[in-house]
Structures are given as C-alpha cells and as structure tokens.
Short mmCIF file of C-alpha atoms in Angstrom, two decimals:
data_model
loop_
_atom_site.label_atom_id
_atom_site.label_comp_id
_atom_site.label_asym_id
_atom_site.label_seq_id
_atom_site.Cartn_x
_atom_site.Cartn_y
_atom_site.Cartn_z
CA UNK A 300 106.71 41.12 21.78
CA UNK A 301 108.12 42.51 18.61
CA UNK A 302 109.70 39.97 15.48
CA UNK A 303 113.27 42.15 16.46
CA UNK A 304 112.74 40.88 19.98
CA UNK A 305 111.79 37.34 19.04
CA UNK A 306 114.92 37.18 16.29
CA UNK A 307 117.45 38.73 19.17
CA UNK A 308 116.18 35.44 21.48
CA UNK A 309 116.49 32.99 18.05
CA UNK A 310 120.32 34.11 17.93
CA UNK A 311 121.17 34.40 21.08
CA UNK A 312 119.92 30.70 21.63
CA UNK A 313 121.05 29.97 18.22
CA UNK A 314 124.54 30.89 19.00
CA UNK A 315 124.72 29.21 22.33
CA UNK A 316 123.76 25.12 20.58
CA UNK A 317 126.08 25.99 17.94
CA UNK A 318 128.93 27.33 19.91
CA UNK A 319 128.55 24.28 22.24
CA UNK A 320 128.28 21.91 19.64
CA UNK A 321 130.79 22.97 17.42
CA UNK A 322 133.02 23.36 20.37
CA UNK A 323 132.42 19.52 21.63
CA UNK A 324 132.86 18.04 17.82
CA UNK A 325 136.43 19.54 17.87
CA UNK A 326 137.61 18.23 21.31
CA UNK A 327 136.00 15.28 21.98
CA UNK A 328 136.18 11.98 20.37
CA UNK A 329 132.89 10.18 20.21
CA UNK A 330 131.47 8.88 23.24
CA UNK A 331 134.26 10.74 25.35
CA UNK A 332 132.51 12.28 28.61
CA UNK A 333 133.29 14.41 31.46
CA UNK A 334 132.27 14.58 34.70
CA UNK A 335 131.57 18.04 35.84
CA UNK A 336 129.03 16.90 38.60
CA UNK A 337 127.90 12.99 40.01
CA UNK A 338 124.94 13.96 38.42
CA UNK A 339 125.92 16.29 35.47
CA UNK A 340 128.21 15.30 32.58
CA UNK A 341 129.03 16.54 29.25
CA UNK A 342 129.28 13.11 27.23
CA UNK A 343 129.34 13.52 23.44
CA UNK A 344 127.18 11.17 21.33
CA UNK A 345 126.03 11.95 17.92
CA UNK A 346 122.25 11.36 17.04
CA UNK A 347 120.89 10.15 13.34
CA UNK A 348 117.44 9.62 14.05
CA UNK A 349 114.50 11.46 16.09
CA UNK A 350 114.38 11.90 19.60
CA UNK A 351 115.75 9.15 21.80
CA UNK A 352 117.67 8.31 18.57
CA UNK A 353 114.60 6.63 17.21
CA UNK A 354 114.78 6.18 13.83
CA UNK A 355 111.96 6.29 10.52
CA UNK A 356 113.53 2.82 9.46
CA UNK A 357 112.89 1.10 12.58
CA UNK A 358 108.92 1.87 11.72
CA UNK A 359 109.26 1.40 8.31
CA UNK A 360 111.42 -1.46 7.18
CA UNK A 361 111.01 -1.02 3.56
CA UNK A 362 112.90 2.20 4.05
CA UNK A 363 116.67 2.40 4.36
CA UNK A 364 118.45 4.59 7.22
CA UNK A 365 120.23 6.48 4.22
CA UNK A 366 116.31 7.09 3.02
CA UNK A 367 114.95 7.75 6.40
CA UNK A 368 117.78 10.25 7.18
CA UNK A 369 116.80 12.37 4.01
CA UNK A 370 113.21 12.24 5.02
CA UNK A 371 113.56 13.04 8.30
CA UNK A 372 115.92 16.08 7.37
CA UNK A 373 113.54 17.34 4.55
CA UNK A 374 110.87 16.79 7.09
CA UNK A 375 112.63 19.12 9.92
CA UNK A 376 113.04 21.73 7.05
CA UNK A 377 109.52 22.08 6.48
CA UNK A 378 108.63 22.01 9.89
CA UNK A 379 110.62 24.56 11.17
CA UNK A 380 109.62 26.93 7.48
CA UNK A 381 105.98 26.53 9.09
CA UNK A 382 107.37 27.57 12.57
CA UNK A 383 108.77 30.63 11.04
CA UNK A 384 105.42 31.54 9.29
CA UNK A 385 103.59 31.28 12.55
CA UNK A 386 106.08 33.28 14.15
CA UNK A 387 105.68 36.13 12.04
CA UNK A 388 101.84 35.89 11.71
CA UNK A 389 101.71 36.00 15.86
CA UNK A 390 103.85 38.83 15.75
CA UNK A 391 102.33 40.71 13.52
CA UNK A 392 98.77 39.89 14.95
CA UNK A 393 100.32 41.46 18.24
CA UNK A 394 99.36 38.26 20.20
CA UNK A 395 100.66 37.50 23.86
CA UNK A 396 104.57 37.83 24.76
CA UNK A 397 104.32 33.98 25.96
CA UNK A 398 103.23 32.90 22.78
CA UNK A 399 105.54 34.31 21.26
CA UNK A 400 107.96 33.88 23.66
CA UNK A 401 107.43 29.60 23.03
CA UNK A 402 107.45 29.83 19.33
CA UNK A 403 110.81 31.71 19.38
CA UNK A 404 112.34 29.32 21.23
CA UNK A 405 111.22 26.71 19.81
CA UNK A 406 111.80 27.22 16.07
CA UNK A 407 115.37 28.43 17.55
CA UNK A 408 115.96 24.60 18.62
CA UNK A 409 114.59 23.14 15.40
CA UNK A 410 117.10 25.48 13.43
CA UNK A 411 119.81 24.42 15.77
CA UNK A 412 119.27 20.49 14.77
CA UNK A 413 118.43 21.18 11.39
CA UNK A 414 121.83 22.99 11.01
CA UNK A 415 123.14 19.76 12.24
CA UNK A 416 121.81 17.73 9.99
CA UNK A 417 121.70 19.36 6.69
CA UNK A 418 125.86 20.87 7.53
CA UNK A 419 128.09 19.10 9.82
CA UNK A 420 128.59 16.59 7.45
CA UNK A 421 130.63 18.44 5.33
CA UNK A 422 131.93 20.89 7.70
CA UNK A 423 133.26 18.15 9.91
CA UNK A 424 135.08 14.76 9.89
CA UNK A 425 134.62 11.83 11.50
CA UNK A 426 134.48 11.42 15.42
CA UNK A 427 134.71 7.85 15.89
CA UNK A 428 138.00 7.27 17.82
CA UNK A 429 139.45 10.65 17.05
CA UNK A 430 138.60 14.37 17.62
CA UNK A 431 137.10 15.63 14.39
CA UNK A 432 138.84 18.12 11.91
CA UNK A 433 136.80 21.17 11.04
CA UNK A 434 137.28 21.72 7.02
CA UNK A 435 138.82 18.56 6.29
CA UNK A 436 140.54 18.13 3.09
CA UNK A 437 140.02 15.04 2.50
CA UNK A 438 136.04 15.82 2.87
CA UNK A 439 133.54 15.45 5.67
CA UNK A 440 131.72 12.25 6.97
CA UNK A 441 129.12 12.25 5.02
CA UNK A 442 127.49 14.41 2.46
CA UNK A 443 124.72 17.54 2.37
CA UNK A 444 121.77 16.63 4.32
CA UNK A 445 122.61 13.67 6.25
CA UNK A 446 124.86 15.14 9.23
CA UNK A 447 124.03 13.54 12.98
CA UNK A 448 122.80 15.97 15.35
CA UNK A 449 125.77 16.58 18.47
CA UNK A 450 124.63 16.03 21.73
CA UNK A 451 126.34 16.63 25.08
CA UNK A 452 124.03 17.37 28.25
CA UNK A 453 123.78 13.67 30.31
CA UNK A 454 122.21 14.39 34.08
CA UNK A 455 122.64 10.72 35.67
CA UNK A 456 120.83 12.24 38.06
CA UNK A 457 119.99 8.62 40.05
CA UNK A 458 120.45 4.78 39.30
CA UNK A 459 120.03 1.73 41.39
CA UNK A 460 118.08 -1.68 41.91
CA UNK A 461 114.49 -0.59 42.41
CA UNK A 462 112.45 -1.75 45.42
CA UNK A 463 111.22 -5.36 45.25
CA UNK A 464 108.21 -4.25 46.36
CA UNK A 465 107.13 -2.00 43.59
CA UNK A 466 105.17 -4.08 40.96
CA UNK A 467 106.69 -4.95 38.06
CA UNK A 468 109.77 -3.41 37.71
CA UNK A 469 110.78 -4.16 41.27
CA UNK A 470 114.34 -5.69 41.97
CA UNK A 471 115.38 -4.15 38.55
CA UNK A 472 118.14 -2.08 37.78
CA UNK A 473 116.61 1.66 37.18
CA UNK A 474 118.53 4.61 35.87
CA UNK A 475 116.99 8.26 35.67
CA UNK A 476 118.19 10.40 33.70
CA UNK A 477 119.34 7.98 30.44
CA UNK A 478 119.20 10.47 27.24
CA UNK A 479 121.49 12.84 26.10
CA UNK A 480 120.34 16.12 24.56
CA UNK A 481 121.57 19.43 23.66
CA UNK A 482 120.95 22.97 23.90
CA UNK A 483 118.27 22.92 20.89
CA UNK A 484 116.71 20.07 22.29
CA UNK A 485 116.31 22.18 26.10
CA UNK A 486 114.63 25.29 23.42
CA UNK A 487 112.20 22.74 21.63
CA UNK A 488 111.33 21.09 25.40
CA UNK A 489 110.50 24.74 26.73
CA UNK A 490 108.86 26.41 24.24
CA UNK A 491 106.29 23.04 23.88
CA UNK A 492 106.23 23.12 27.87
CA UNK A 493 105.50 26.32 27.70
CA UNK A 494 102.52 26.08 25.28
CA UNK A 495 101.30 23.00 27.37
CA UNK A 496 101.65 24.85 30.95
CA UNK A 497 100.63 28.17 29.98
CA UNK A 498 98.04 27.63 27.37
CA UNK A 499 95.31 29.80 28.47
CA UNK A 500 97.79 32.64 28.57
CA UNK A 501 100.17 32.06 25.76
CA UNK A 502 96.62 31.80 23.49
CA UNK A 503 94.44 34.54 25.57
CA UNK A 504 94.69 37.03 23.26
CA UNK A 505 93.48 34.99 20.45
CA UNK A 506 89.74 33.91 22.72
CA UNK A 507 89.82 37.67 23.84
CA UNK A 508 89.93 38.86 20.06
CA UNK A 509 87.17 36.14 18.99
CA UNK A 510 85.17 37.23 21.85
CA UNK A 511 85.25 40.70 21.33
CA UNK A 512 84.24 39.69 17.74
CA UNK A 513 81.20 38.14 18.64
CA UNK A 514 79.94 40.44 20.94
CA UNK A 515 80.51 43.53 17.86
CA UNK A 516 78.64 41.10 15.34
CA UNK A 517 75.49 40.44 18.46
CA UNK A 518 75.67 44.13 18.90
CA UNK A 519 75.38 45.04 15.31
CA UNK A 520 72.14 41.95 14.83
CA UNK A 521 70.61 43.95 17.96
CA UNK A 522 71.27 47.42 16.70
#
C-alpha cells in the first residue's frame, strides 16, 4: 500500500471522529444521551485522562490534574510523531498492506484525540448544563493543550444481577458494555487488534526480507 493510500484512509477516518465530535459538542449538553437502540446510544461525556478516563494524577499524587493533563497531551504528541515516522518508513520499505493498513488507522485515532486535546479548548465553550458555542467570544473552556477528548458511542449491550452461583461476583449487579468511546478510539482498537490478530501477516514481509538476507550472506560464505 502506497503513503497516498494510507493518507486517503487517515482523512477519511480523520474526518469522520471530527465531524462526529464536533457535531455532538454543539448539540448536546454534557451527559445528554440518546437512545437509538436498547443496546446502542449516543451519550456525550467528555474525557480528561487516558482510557477509561484514568488519569496520570491518580498514579502519581505529587502531580496535579492541570500537570498530568499537559503531560499526557505532550505525551500523545510524541507518540503519534513516532507513529507517523513508522508509517512512512513501512511505506517506503514496501512492507505488507496489513501493516500498513493498522498503522494508518491507528495514528488516524491518535490524531483524532490529540486534536481534542491540544484544540477544543479554545474552539469550544463549556458543556456542562448547556450546548457549547463554537468560537465563543468570551473564550473557550480552557486554554491550548488541555481540551477533554468528546466521546459518544455507549453499547449497554447487557446488565443484570449475575448468577449466585458464579464465584465471586455472583448475586452482583453486572453491566457489559460500561465505557464510552469514540470514533478515534474504534481506529486505535483496530489497528492494535489488527497487529495482535494478524501478526504473522501484517510483519511477513519483514521475516521474508531477513530470511532472504541470510540465505544471500550463507550463499556468498559458501561461494
């Protein structure tokens, strides 16, 4: 797969998150949800942390959220600038489509949060009890780098007191699916699966090359 076919994914996946999310910040108030199925809603909640809306301070105590927010944005940055690098270097190395495939997609969902955090908190203002103004004049909710990432995808998919038989957690109330994610998040979660599933043929390319290297350099000791 070519870097022009790779970008034309990044967009189009770029353009769906920000669409959606930029479309949910300017009609729903925070924490508003919809039902579209019994086990599909669209129920906006903003994010300031990590996944599952874990958070650097709650590891490190000495560290305040405004800190850990910075941090973990700066991190994300660098992250996803050594995504891109790998991207290109696979590309240009001509390694397998579902490599390169995965890597698209994911550093697509890393931009989409990053774009999150480091923007929406000037571009927007606040959502609590109130849909948010795009541009306001009176300034955004917060300032460059520490915007919360929009999330809107919530599949309740079951919930319920489990089994008192089961050990442990039996007679307890159980509900599957809890988090709420975005588009981004689905991107990051594929590409990783991908990697993960697919391993031996996302990377095959790679042991074919370094196989085909050491049989030229037996060859040539034998020659």
């Amino acid at each position: 797969m070519s870097l022009k076919k790779a970008s034309l994914i990044i967009i189009l996946i770029l353009l769906v998150d920000q669409i959606s999310k930029i479309y949910i910040k300017t009609h729903f108030a925070l924490n508003d949800d919809v039902t579209v199925f019994s086990w599909f809603k669209i129920a906006f909640v903003e994010n300031d942390g990590m996944a599952w809306g874990t958070k650097l301070s709650d590891f490190f105590t000495f560290i305040s959220d405004k800190s850990a927010k910075l941090i973990l944005t700066l991190f994300r940055i660098v992250a996803v600038t050594g995504i891109a690098f790998w991207l290109v270097d696979v590309t240009k190395k001509k390694k397998s489509r579902t490599l390169i495939f995965a890597i698209s997609i994911i550093f697509a969902g890393a931009l989409g949060n990053i774009l999150d955090s480091v923007f929406y908190g000037v571009l927007f203002g606040d959502s609590h009890m109130q849909v948010a103004d795009f541009l306001p004049e009176d300034g955004g909710y917060t300032g460059v780098f520490y915007g919360n990432v929009v999330d809107m995808l919530h599949f309740p998919i079951w919930s319920g007191v489990l089994p008192e038989w089961l050990p442990i957690i039996g007679g307890k109330y159980f509900s599957f699916f809890d988090p709420v994610f975005n588009v981004a998040d689905v991107a990051i979660s594929t590409g990783i699966g991908i990697l993960i599933v697919f391993n031996k043929k996302a990377f095959k390319e790679e042991s074919n090359s370094k196989t085909e290297s050491l049989d030229s350099e037996l060859h040539n000791n034998l020659a």
